[in-house]
């Protein structure tokens, strides 16, 4: 049996609704013969505008529904599936509502913000689909805090192991221990650390081990430290993008709500 996922949820029920909405709106637009140029002020314009506004309110409600853990009205996967398909259908409904009349005014601002919110939704979907699974795989059933604790234990061991070694080894280990996950947000965004001191320690010890036998334990220690750092780096890199896209998508949707209210009010004030 094929498992329900975000896209095929209940045999694509929300894709079907979204396509139906898109088709009905498009046919109505094609066959409508308004006496004035097609725009938001014809009967079809008002109808599409009302559907679009209701869709926006419902899409925003998802943020509330997501946090109602006790609510059992439809499961969250169904909600996300509906959010994606109906969110995409909104692009057609909103565009037809404008009648392709775009200008520098609050009405077009609402339209532009609608499209921008939908655009960020599509952009974020690629992260949303891949990253959570990869994040839990990379941590291998551990929490980030547990891996940090492992690094702390490794550092204590390294200090003991380096005690009787040369001053160069002690310096390399001290530098390595100062090496954190990411030095700044820029490297977290790229997921790469230039001149990683732990990586340098591993390279140095790998080379020195050929001369000094006693370095093998401390070498293993640094290899483990580097592995743990790399796990955390990958995890926080993915988390950066997951949080970043939502921190664009959600404020844009609130901006859209404000512009939508201004748009509706101005339409009724200048009726
Ligand atoms: C104007 C249209 C849209 C509005 C107003 C909107 C609004 C929202 C809001 C308020 C949230 C909740 C975020 C939170 O509180 O954490 C959200 C989440 C989300 N949206 Fe949208 N959205 C729109 C369109 C789209 C589209 C077209 C897509 C994808 C193609 C999309 C994909 C998502 C995803 C994947 C989430 C995260 C779900 C989760 O965290 O479980 N959105 N959106």
PDB file of C-alpha atoms and ligand atoms in Angstrom, residues 59-60 62-63 66-67 80 83-84 87-88 90 114 117-118 121-122 125 128 245-246 249-250 253 256, ligand 1:
ATOM      1  CA  UNK A  59      -3.765  29.805   4.977  1.00  0.00           C
ATOM      2  CA  UNK A  60      -2.762  32.048   7.858  1.00  0.00           C
ATOM      3  CA  UNK A  62      -2.488  27.205   9.690  1.00  0.00           C
ATOM      4  CA  UNK A  63       0.035  28.946  11.976  1.00  0.00           C
ATOM      5  CA  UNK A  66      -0.053  24.030  13.972  1.00  0.00           C
ATOM      6  CA  UNK A  67       0.243  25.010  17.618  1.00  0.00           C
ATOM      7  CA  UNK A  80       0.129  21.052   5.180  1.00  0.00           C
ATOM      8  CA  UNK A  83      -1.873  24.571   2.573  1.00  0.00           C
ATOM      9  CA  UNK A  84       0.495  23.810  -0.309  1.00  0.00           C
ATOM     10  CA  UNK A  87      -1.772  28.191  -1.547  1.00  0.00           C
ATOM     11  CA  UNK A  88      -0.631  27.554  -5.118  1.00  0.00           C
ATOM     12  CA  UNK A  90      -4.394  31.235  -4.771  1.00  0.00           C
ATOM     13  CA  UNK A 114       0.420  37.488  -1.989  1.00  0.00           C
ATOM     14  CA  UNK A 117       4.359  34.821   0.182  1.00  0.00           C
ATOM     15  CA  UNK A 118       3.467  32.062  -2.261  1.00  0.00           C
ATOM     16  CA  UNK A 121       6.321  29.003   0.292  1.00  0.00           C
ATOM     17  CA  UNK A 122       7.566  27.241  -2.855  1.00  0.00           C
ATOM     18  CA  UNK A 125       9.108  23.655   0.474  1.00  0.00           C
ATOM     19  CA  UNK A 128      10.825  21.551   4.460  1.00  0.00           C
ATOM     20  CA  UNK A 245      12.743  30.555   5.158  1.00  0.00           C
ATOM     21  CA  UNK A 246       9.997  30.503   7.798  1.00  0.00           C
ATOM     22  CA  UNK A 249       7.446  33.361   4.827  1.00  0.00           C
ATOM     23  CA  UNK A 250       5.628  34.199   8.066  1.00  0.00           C
ATOM     24  CA  UNK A 253       2.177  36.646   5.294  1.00  0.00           C
ATOM     25  CA  UNK A 256       0.073  40.559   3.292  1.00  0.00           C
TER      26      UNK A 256
HETATM   27  C1  LIG B   1      -0.543  33.662   0.516  1.00  0.00           C
HETATM   28  C2  LIG B   1      -0.280  32.400   0.701  1.00  0.00           C
HETATM   29  C3  LIG B   1       0.285  31.822   1.976  1.00  0.00           C
HETATM   30  C4  LIG B   1       0.150  32.241   3.261  1.00  0.00           C
HETATM   31  C5  LIG B   1      -0.612  33.439   3.777  1.00  0.00           C
HETATM   32  C6  LIG B   1       0.913  31.332   4.084  1.00  0.00           C
HETATM   33  C7  LIG B   1       1.051  31.410   5.458  1.00  0.00           C
HETATM   34  C8  LIG B   1       1.695  30.506   6.246  1.00  0.00           C
HETATM   35  C9  LIG B   1       1.731  30.537   7.691  1.00  0.00           C
HETATM   36  C10 LIG B   1       1.075  31.588   8.568  1.00  0.00           C
HETATM   37  C11 LIG B   1       2.434  29.454   8.092  1.00  0.00           C
HETATM   38  C12 LIG B   1       2.693  29.017   9.533  1.00  0.00           C
HETATM   39  C13 LIG B   1       4.110  29.146   9.929  1.00  0.00           C
HETATM   40  C14 LIG B   1       4.316  28.994  11.403  1.00  0.00           C
HETATM   41  O1  LIG B   1       3.554  29.582  12.167  1.00  0.00           O
HETATM   42  O2  LIG B   1       5.251  28.301  11.771  1.00  0.00           O
HETATM   43  C15 LIG B   1       2.905  28.763   6.912  1.00  0.00           C
HETATM   44  C16 LIG B   1       3.681  27.622   6.912  1.00  0.00           C
HETATM   45  C17 LIG B   1       4.058  26.952   5.784  1.00  0.00           C
HETATM   46  N1  LIG B   1       3.772  27.277   4.490  1.00  0.00           N
HETATM   47 FE1  LIG B   1       2.664  28.831   3.906  1.00  0.00          FE
HETATM   48  N2  LIG B   1       1.474  30.371   3.277  1.00  0.00           N
HETATM   49  C18 LIG B   1       1.111  30.625   1.979  1.00  0.00           C
HETATM   50  C19 LIG B   1       1.449  29.911   0.855  1.00  0.00           C
HETATM   51  C20 LIG B   1       2.248  28.799   0.842  1.00  0.00           C
HETATM   52  C21 LIG B   1       2.605  28.037  -0.327  1.00  0.00           C
HETATM   53  C22 LIG B   1       2.156  28.346  -1.750  1.00  0.00           C
HETATM   54  C23 LIG B   1       3.405  27.017   0.099  1.00  0.00           C
HETATM   55  C24 LIG B   1       4.066  25.913  -0.685  1.00  0.00           C
HETATM   56  C25 LIG B   1       4.008  25.736  -1.980  1.00  0.00           C
HETATM   57  C26 LIG B   1       3.547  27.126   1.526  1.00  0.00           C
HETATM   58  C27 LIG B   1       4.271  26.267   2.312  1.00  0.00           C
HETATM   59  C28 LIG B   1       4.324  26.320   3.670  1.00  0.00           C
HETATM   60  C29 LIG B   1       4.994  25.339   4.470  1.00  0.00           C
HETATM   61  C30 LIG B   1       5.779  24.105   3.954  1.00  0.00           C
HETATM   62  C31 LIG B   1       4.836  25.733   5.816  1.00  0.00           C
HETATM   63  C32 LIG B   1       5.450  25.068   7.046  1.00  0.00           C
HETATM   64  C33 LIG B   1       4.561  24.025   7.587  1.00  0.00           C
HETATM   65  C34 LIG B   1       5.031  23.536   8.938  1.00  0.00           C
HETATM   66  O3  LIG B   1       5.821  24.202   9.583  1.00  0.00           O
HETATM   67  O4  LIG B   1       4.598  22.460   9.308  1.00  0.00           O
HETATM   68  N3  LIG B   1       2.831  28.230   1.957  1.00  0.00           N
HETATM   69  N4  LIG B   1       2.432  29.433   5.799  1.00  0.00           N
END
